[in-house]
CSV table of C-alpha atoms in Angstrom, one decimal:
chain,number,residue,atom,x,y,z
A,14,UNK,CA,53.3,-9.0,25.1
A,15,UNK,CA,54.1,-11.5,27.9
A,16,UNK,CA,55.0,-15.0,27.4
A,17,UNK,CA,54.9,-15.7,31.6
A,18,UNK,CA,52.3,-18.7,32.2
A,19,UNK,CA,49.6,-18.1,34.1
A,20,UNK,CA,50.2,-14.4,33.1
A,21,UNK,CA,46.6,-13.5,31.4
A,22,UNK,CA,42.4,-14.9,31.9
A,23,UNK,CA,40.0,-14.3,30.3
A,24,UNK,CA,36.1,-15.5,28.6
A,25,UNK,CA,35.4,-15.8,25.4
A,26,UNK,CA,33.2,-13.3,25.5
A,27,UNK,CA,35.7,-10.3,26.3
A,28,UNK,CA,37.0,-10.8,22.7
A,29,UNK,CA,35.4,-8.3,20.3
A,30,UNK,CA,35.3,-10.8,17.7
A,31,UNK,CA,31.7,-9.4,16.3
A,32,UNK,CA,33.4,-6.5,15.0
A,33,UNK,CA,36.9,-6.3,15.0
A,34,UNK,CA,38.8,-9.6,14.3
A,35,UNK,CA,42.0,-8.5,13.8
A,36,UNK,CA,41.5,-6.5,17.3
A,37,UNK,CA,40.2,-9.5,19.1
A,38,UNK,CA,43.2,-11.5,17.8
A,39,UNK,CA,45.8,-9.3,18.3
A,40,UNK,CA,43.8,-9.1,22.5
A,41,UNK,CA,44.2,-12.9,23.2
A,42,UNK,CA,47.8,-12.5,21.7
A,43,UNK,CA,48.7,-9.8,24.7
A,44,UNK,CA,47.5,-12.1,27.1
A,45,UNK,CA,50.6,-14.9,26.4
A,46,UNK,CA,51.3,-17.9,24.7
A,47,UNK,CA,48.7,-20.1,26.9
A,48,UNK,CA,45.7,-18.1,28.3
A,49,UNK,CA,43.2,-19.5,31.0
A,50,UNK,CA,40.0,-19.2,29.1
A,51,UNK,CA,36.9,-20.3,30.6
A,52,UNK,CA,37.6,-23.1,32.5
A,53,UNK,CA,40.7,-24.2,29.8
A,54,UNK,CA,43.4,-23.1,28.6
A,55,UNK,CA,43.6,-21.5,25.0
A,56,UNK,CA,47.0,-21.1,22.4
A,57,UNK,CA,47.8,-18.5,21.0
A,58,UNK,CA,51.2,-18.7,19.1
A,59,UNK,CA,53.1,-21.2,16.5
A,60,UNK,CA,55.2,-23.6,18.6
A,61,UNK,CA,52.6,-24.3,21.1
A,62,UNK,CA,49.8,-24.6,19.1
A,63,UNK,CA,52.2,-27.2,16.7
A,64,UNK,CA,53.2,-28.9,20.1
A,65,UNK,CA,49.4,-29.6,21.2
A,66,UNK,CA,48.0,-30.6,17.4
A,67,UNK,CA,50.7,-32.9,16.8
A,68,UNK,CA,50.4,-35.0,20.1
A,69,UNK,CA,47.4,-36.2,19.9
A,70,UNK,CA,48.2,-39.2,22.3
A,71,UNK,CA,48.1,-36.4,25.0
A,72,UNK,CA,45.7,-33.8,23.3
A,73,UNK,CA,42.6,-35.8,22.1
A,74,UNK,CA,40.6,-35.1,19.2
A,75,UNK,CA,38.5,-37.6,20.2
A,76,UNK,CA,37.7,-36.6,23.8
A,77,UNK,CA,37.2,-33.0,22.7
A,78,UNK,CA,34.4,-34.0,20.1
A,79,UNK,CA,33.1,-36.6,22.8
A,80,UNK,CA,30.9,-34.0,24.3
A,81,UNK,CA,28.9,-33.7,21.0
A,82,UNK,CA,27.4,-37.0,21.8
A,83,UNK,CA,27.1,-37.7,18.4
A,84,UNK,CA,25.7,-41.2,17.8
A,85,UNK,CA,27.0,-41.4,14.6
A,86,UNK,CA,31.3,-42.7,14.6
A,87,UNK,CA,32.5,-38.5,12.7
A,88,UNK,CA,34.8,-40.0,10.7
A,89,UNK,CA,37.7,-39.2,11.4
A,90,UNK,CA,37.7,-36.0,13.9
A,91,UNK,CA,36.7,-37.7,16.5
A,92,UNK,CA,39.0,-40.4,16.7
A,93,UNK,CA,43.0,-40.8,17.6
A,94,UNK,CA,45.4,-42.7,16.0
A,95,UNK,CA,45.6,-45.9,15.6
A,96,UNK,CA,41.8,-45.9,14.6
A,97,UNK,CA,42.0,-42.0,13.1
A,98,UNK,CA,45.3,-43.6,10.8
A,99,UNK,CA,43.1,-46.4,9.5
A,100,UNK,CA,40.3,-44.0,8.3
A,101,UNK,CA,42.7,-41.4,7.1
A,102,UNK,CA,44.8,-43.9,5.3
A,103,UNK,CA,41.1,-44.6,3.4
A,104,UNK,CA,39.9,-41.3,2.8
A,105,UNK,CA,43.1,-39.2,1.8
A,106,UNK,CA,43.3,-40.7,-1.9
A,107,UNK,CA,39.6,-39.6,-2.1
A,108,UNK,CA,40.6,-35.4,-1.9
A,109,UNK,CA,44.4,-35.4,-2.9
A,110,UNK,CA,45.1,-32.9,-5.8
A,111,UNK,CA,44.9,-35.9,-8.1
A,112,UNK,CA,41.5,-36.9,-6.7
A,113,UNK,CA,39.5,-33.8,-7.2
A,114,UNK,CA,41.2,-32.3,-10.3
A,115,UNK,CA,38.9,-34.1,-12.8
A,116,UNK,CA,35.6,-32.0,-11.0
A,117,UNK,CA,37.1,-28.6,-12.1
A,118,UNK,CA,35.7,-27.9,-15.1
A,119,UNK,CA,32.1,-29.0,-13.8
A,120,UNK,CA,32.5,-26.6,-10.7
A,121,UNK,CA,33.8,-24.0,-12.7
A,122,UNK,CA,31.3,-24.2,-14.8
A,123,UNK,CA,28.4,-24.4,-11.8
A,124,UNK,CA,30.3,-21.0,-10.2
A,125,UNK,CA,30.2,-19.5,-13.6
A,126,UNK,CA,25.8,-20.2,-13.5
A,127,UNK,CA,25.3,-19.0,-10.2
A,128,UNK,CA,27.5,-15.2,-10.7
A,129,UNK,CA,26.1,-14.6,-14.6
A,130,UNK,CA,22.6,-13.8,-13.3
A,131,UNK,CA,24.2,-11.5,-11.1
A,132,UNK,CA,26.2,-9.4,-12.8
A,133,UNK,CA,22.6,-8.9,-15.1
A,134,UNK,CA,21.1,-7.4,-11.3
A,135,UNK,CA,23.9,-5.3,-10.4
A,136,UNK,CA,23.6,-6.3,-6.3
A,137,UNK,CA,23.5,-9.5,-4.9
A,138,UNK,CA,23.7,-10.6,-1.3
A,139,UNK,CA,27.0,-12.6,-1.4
A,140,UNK,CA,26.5,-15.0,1.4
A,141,UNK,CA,23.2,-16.1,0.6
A,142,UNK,CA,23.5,-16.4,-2.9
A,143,UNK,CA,27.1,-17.1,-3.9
A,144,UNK,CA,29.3,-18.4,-0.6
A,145,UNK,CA,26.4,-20.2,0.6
A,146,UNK,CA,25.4,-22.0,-2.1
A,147,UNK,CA,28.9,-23.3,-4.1
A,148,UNK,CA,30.4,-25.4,-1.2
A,149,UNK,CA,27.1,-27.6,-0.8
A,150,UNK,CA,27.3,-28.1,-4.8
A,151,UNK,CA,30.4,-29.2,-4.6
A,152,UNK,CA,29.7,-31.4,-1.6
A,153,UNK,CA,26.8,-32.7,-3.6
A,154,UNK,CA,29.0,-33.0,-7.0
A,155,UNK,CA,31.6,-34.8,-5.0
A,156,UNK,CA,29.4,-37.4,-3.3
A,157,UNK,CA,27.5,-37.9,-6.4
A,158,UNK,CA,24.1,-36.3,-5.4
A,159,UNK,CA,21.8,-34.5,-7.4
A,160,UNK,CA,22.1,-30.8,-7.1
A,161,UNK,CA,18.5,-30.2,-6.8
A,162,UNK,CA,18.6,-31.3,-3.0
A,163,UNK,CA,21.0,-27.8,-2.8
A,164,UNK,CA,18.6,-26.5,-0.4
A,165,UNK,CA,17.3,-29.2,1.4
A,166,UNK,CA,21.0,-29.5,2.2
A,167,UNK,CA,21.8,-26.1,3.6
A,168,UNK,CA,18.5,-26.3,5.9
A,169,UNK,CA,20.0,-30.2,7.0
A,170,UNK,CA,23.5,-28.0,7.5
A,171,UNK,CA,21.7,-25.3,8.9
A,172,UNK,CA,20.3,-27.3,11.8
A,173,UNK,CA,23.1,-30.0,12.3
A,174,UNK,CA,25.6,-26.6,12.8
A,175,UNK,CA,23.0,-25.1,15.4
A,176,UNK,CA,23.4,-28.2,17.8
A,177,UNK,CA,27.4,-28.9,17.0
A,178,UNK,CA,29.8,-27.0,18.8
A,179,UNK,CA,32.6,-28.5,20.4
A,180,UNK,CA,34.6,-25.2,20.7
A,181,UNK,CA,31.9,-24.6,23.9
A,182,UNK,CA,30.9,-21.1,22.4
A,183,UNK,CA,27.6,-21.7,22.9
A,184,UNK,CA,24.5,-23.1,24.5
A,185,UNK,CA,21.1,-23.4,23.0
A,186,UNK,CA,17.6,-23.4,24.6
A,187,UNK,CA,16.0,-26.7,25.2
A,188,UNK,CA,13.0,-26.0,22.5
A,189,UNK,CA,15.9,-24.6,20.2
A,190,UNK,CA,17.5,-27.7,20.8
A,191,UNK,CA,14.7,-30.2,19.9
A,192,UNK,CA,13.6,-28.3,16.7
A,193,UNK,CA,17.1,-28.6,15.4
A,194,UNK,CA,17.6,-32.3,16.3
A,195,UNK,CA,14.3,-33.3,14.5
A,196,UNK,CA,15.4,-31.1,11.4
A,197,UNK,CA,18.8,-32.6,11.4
A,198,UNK,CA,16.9,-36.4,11.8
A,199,UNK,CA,15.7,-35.7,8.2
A,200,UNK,CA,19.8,-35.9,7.0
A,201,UNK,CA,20.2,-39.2,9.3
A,202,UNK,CA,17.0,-40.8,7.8
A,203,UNK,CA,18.0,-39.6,4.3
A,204,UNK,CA,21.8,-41.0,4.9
A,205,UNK,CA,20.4,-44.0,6.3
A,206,UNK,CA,18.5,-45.3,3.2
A,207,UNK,CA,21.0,-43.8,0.7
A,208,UNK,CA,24.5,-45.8,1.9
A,209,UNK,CA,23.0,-49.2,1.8
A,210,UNK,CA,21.6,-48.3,-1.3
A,211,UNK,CA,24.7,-46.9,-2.7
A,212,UNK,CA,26.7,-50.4,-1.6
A,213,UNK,CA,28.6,-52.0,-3.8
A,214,UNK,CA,27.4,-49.8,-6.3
A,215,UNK,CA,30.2,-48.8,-9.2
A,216,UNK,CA,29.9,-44.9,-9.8
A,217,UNK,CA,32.5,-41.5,-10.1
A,218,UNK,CA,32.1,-39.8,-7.2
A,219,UNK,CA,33.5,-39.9,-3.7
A,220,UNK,CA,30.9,-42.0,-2.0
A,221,UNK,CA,30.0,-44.8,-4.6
A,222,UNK,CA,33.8,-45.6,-4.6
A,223,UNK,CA,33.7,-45.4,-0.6
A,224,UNK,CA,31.1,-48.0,-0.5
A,225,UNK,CA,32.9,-50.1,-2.9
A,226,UNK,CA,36.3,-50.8,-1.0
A,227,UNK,CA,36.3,-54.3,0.5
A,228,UNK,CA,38.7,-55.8,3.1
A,229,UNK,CA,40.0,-54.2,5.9
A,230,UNK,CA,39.6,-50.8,4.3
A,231,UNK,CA,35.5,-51.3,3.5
A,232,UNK,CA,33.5,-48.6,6.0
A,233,UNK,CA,30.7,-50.1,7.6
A,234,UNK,CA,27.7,-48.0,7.2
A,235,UNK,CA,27.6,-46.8,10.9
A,236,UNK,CA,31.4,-45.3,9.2
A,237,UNK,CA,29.8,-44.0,6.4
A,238,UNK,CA,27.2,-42.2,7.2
A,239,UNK,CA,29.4,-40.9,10.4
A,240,UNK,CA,31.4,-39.8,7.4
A,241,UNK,CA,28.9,-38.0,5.2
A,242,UNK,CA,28.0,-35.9,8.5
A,243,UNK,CA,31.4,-34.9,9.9
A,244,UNK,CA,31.6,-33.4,5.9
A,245,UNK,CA,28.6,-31.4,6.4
A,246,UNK,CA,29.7,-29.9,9.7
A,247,UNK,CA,33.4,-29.3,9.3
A,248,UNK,CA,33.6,-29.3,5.6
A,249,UNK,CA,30.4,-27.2,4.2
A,250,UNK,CA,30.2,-23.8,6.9
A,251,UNK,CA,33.7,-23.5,6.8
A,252,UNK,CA,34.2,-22.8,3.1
A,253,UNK,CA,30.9,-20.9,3.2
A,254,UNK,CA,33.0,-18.3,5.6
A,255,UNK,CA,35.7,-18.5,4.1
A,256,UNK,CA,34.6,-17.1,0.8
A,257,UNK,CA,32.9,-14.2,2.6
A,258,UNK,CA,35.6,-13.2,5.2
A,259,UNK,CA,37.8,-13.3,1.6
A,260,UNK,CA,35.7,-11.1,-0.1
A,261,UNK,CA,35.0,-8.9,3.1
A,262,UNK,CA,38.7,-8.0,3.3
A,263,UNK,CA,39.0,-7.6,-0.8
A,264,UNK,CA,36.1,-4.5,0.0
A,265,UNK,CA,38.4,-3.2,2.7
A,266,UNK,CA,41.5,-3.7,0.7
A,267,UNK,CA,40.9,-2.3,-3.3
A,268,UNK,CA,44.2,-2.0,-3.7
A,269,UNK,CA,44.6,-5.7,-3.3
A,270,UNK,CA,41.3,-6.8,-5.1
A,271,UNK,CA,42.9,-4.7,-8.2
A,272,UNK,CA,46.1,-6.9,-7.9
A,273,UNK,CA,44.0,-10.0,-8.4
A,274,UNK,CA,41.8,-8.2,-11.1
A,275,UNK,CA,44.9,-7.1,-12.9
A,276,UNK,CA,46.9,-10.5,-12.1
A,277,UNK,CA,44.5,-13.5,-12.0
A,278,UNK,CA,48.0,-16.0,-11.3
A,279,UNK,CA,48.3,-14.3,-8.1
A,280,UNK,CA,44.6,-15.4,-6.9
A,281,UNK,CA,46.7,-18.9,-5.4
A,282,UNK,CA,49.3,-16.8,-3.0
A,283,UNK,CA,45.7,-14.3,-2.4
A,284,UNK,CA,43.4,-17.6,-1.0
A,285,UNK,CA,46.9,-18.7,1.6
A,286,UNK,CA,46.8,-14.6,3.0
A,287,UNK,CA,43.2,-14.3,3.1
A,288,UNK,CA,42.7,-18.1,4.9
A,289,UNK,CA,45.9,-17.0,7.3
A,290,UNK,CA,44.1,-13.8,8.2
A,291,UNK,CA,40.3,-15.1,8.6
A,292,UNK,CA,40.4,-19.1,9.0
A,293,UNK,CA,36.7,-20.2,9.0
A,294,UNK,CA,37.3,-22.7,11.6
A,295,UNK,CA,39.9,-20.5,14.5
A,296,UNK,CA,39.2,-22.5,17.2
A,297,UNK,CA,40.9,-26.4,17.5
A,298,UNK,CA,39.8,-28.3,20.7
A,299,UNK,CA,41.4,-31.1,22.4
A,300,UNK,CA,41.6,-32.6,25.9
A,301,UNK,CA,44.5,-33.7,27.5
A,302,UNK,CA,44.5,-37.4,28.4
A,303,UNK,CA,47.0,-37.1,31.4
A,304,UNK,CA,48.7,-34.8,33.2
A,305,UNK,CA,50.6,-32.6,30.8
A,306,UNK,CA,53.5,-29.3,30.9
A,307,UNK,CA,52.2,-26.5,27.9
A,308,UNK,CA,54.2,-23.7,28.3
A,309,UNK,CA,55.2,-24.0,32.0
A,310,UNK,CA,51.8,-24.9,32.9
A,311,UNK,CA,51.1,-27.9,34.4
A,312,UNK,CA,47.7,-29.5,33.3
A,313,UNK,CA,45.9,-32.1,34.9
A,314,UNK,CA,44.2,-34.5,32.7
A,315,UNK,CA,40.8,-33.8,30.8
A,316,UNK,CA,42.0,-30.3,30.8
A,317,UNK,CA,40.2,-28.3,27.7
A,318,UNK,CA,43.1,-26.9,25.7
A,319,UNK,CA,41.7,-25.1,23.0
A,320,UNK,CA,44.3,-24.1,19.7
A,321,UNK,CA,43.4,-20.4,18.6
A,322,UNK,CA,44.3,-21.0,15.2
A,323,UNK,CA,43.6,-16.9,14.0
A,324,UNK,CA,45.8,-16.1,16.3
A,325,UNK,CA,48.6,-18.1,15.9
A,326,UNK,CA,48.5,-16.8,12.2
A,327,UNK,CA,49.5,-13.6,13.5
A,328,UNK,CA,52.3,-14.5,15.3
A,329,UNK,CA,55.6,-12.3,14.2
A,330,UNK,CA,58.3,-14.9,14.4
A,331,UNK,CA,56.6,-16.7,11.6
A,332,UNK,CA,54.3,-14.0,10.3
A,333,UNK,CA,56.3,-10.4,9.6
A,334,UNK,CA,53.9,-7.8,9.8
A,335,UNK,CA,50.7,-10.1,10.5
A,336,UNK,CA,48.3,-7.7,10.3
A,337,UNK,CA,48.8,-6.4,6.9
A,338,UNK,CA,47.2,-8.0,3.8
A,339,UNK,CA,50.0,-9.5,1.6
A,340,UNK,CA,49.4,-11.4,-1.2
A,341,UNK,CA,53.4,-11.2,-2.3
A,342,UNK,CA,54.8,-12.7,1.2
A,343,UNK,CA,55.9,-15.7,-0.9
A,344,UNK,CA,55.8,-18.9,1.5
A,345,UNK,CA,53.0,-19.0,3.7
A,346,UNK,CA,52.8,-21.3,6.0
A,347,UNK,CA,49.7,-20.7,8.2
A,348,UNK,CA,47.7,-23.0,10.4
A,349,UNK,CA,44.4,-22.3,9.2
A,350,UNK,CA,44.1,-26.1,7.9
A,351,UNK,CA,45.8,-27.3,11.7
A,352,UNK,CA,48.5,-29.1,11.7
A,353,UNK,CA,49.5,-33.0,12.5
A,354,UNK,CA,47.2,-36.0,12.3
A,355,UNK,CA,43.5,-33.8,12.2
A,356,UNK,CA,45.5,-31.5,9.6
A,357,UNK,CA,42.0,-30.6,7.2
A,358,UNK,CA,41.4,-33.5,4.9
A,359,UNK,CA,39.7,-31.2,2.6
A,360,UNK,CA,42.0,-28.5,2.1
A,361,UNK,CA,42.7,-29.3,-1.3
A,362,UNK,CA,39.2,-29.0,-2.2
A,363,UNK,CA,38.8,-26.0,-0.2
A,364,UNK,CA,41.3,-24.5,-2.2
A,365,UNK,CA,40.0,-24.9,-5.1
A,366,UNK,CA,36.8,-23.7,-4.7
A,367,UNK,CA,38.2,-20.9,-3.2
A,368,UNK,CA,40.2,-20.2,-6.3
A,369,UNK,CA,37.1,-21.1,-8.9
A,370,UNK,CA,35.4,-18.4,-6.8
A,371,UNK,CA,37.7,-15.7,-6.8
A,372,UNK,CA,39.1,-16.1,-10.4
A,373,UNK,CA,35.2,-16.2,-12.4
A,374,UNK,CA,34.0,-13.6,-9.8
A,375,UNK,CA,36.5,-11.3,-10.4
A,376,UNK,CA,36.7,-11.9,-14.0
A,377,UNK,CA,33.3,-11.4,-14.5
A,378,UNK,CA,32.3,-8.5,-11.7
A,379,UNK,CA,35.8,-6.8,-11.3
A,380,UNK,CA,34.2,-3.6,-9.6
A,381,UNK,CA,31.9,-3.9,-6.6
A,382,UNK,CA,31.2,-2.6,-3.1
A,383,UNK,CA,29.3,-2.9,-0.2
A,384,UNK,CA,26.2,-1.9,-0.7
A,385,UNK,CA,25.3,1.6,0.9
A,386,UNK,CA,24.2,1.4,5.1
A,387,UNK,CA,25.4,-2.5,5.3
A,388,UNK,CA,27.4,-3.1,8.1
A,389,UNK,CA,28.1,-6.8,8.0
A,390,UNK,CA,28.4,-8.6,11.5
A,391,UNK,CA,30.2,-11.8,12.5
A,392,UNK,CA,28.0,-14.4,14.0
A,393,UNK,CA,29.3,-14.4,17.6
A,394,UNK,CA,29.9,-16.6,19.8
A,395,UNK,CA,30.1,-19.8,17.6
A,396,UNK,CA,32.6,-22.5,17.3
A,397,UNK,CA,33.2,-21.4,13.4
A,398,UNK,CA,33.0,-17.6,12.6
A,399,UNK,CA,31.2,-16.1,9.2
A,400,UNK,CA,29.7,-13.1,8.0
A,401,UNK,CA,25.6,-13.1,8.5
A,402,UNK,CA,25.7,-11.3,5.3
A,403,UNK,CA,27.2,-9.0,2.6
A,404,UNK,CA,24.8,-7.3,0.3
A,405,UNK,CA,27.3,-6.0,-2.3
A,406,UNK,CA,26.3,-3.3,-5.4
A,407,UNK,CA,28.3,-3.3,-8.9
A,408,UNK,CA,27.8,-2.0,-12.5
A,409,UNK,CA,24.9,-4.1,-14.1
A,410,UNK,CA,25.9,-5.6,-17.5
A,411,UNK,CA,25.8,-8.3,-19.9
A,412,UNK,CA,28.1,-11.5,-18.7
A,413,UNK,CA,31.2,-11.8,-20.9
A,414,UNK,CA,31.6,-15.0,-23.0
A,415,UNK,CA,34.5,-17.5,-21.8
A,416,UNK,CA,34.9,-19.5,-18.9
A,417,UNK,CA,38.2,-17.0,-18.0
A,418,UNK,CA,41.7,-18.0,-17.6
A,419,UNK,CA,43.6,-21.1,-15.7
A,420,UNK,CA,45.2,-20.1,-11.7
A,421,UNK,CA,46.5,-23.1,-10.4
C-alpha cells in the first residue's frame, strides 16, 4: 500500500461494496491514506480520519449536511461549534449510560415479544421482522410515543432516508423525488402538532423532558422537531444495519456465534468487533472551510473530504489482523461512532440494543442459518449500507421461560 498523496482515484462506484465489503475496504485502503474520489477527497486510515473529525473549524459538519436543504435546524449534525456545543451540552444527559439504563427491562422485554413467535415458525426474515422493527420501538419508547405508530414510522423513515444522502451516493428521479417528499411531509405535519402539544408537559421520556427545559437551554420548536428528524435519519437505519451486518457475519463465522452461545458476557467485546468490521454509517462528510494541507495535499476551500470510517477500522497500526473476526482483541477502539465533536450521540443506546438483541436472540434461537438459495445483497450505492434482507431457517420449538441472563 502507498501512503504518496495524490497516489490513487477513483468513483464510488469501482468499490465492490454490494458483495464483498471486506474486499471493497481493503481496495480504497491500497489506494493511500487520502484518495481523490469523485470530485473529493476520501480517508482511509486512523490519524487522518482523527485529524479531519476533530477540526471541525476547518472540516464542517455543517457545510457537508448543507446540501440536504433541510428546512428543518438537524439538531445537531449540521451545525459547528459554538452552536453544535450548546445543543450537545443539552442533549448528552438525555442518552448517557445513566439516561437510558432505566428503559432496559422494557426493551428487553419488547425484543423478547417480537423473537418468541419466531422461534414457534422456525424461519423468519431477519431484517424485516427483527432489525427493522426494534430500533424504531425504541425510538418510540424513548420519545414517549405509542408503539402502535411502529409502522407508520418505518414508512415516514423509509421515505425521509430515500431523499437524505449527504455522502453524494446517490441521485434520485424527479417523480421519485416528489413521492418521497410528500410521504415524508406526513412526519413534519405529525411533528408539527405533537411538540407544541408536548410543551411544558411533565412526562419520562426523552422528548417531554426536552420540551420542559427553560432558559437558555429550552429548544424552540423549529430545534425540536429538527431534533426528532435528524433521530430518524442518523439514529433509526443505522442500528437497523447494524443488527443485520452482525448477524450476517455470526452465519459466516459459527465458530464465533458458538462463543457468544456458549459465553453470553462476551456479547459486549462481540457488538465493538462486529460495529468495527461493518459500521452502519462508513461514510463521514465534511467540507473544508479554507484552504487546508491533509496528508500533503493541499485543498482549496469547500473541498468534499469524505472520512471512510470501514476503512479506517481496518487499518493495521491500530487494528492487528483487521480482517479477522475477534471477539477476544480486548481494547477496541474503532471509529465506527466517529470521533471529536459529531462523535454519535446515540452510541450508548446503540449499544444496548445491539446487546438486548444479540443476548435474547441467541438465548432463545442458538442454532440458525441462512435459509437455502438466499444470497443477501448490500443496498449499493447509499450513504448508509444494510442488508436488503436475510431470510434465516432454525429448529422450530416452544420459547423457553426467562427473560435470560444480564451482559453489560
Amino acid at each position: 500500500m502507498t501512503d504518496e498523496p495524490n497516489s490513487g482515484k477513483l468513483t464510488i462506484k469501482d468499490l465492490p461494496i454490494g458483495r464483498d465489503r471486506d474486499a471493497a475496504w481493503r481496495q480504497i485502503r491500497e489506494h493511500g491514506r487520502t484518495v481523490q474520489l469523485d470530485g473529493g477527497v476520501a480517508v482511509t486510515d486512523v490519524e487522518t480520519v482523527e485529524t479531519v473529525l476533530r477540526q471541525p473549524s476547518v472540516f464542517s459538519s455543517k457545510k457537508a449536511f448543507d446540501v440536504l436543504g433541510s428546512p428543518l435546524p438537524l439538531v445537531p449534525i449540521a451545525f459547528d461549534p459554538p452552536d453544535q456545543t450548546r445543543y450537545r451540552r443539552i442533549l448528552q444527559p438525555f442518552f448517557s449510560p445513566r439516561a437510558i439504563r432505566p428503559l432496559e427491562d422494557e426493551l428487553r422485554r419488547q425484543i423478547i415479544e417480537i423473537i418468541e413467535p419466531l422461534v414457534r415458525r422456525g424461519s423468519c426474515e431477519y431484517v424485516a421482522e427483527v432489525a427493522g422493527i426494534f430500533p424504531v420501538q425504541v425510538f418510540l419508547t424513548l420519545f414517549g410515543l405509542p408503539l402502535e405508530m411502529r409502522d407508520q414510522f418505518i414508512e415516514w423513515k423509509d421515505a425521509i432516508l430515500g431523499i437524505s444522502d449527504p455522502s453524494g451516493n446517490t441521485a434520485l428521479d424527479e417523480a421519485t423525488t416528489e413521492a418521497a417528499m410528500a410521504t415524508a411531509l406526513g412526519l413534519f405535519s405529525y411533528l408539527a402538532d405533537l411538540v407544541p402539544a408536548r410543551r411544558g408537559v411533565a412526562g419520562d421520556d426523552v422528548l417531554s423532558q426536552l420540551l420542559c427545559l427553560t432558559g437558555d437551554e429550552a429548544l424552540t420548536d423549529e430545534e425540536a422537531i429538527g431534533l426528532c428528524f435528524l433521530f430518524v435519519l442518523a439514529g433509526l437505519d443505522t442500528v437497523v444495519d447494524a443488527l443485520g451486518f452482525g448477524m450476517d457475519r455470526l452465519i459466516r463465522n459459527p465458530d464465533r456465534r458458538r462463543e457468544i452461545v456458549e459465553d453470553p458476557a462476551l456479547i459486549p467485546a462481540a457488538i465493538e468487533e462486529l460495529l468495527r468490521l461493518d459500521p452502519p454509517a462508513p461514510f463521514v462528510p465534511r467540507v473544508t472551510t479554507e484552504q487546508t494541507v491533509l496528508d500533503g495535499r493541499t485543498l482549496p476551500a469547500d473541498t468534499r473530504v469524505t472520512t471512510n470510517l470501514a476503512a479506517a477500522n481496518r487499518d493495521e497500526l491500530r487494528h492487528p489482523d483487521p480482517y479477522a473476526v475477534n471477539f477476544h482483541r480486548g481494547d477496541n477502539p474503532h471509529l465506527s461512532f466517529g470521533a471529536g465533536v459529531h462523535r454519535c450521540l446515540g452510541s450508548h443506546l446503540a449499544r444496548l440494543e445491539m446487546r438486548l438483541v444479540l443476548a435474547e436472540w441467541h438465548r432463545l434461537i442458538p442454532d440458525y442459518d441462512l435459509a437455502p438459495g438466499a444470497s443477501p445483497q448490500v443496498r449499493w450505492p447509499r450513504g448508509t449500507l444494510g442488508l436488503d434482507a436475510l431470510p434465516l431457517v432454525f429448529p422450530a420449538s416452544a420459547p423457553s421461560a426467562g427473560a435470560g441472563g444480564q451482559t453489560s
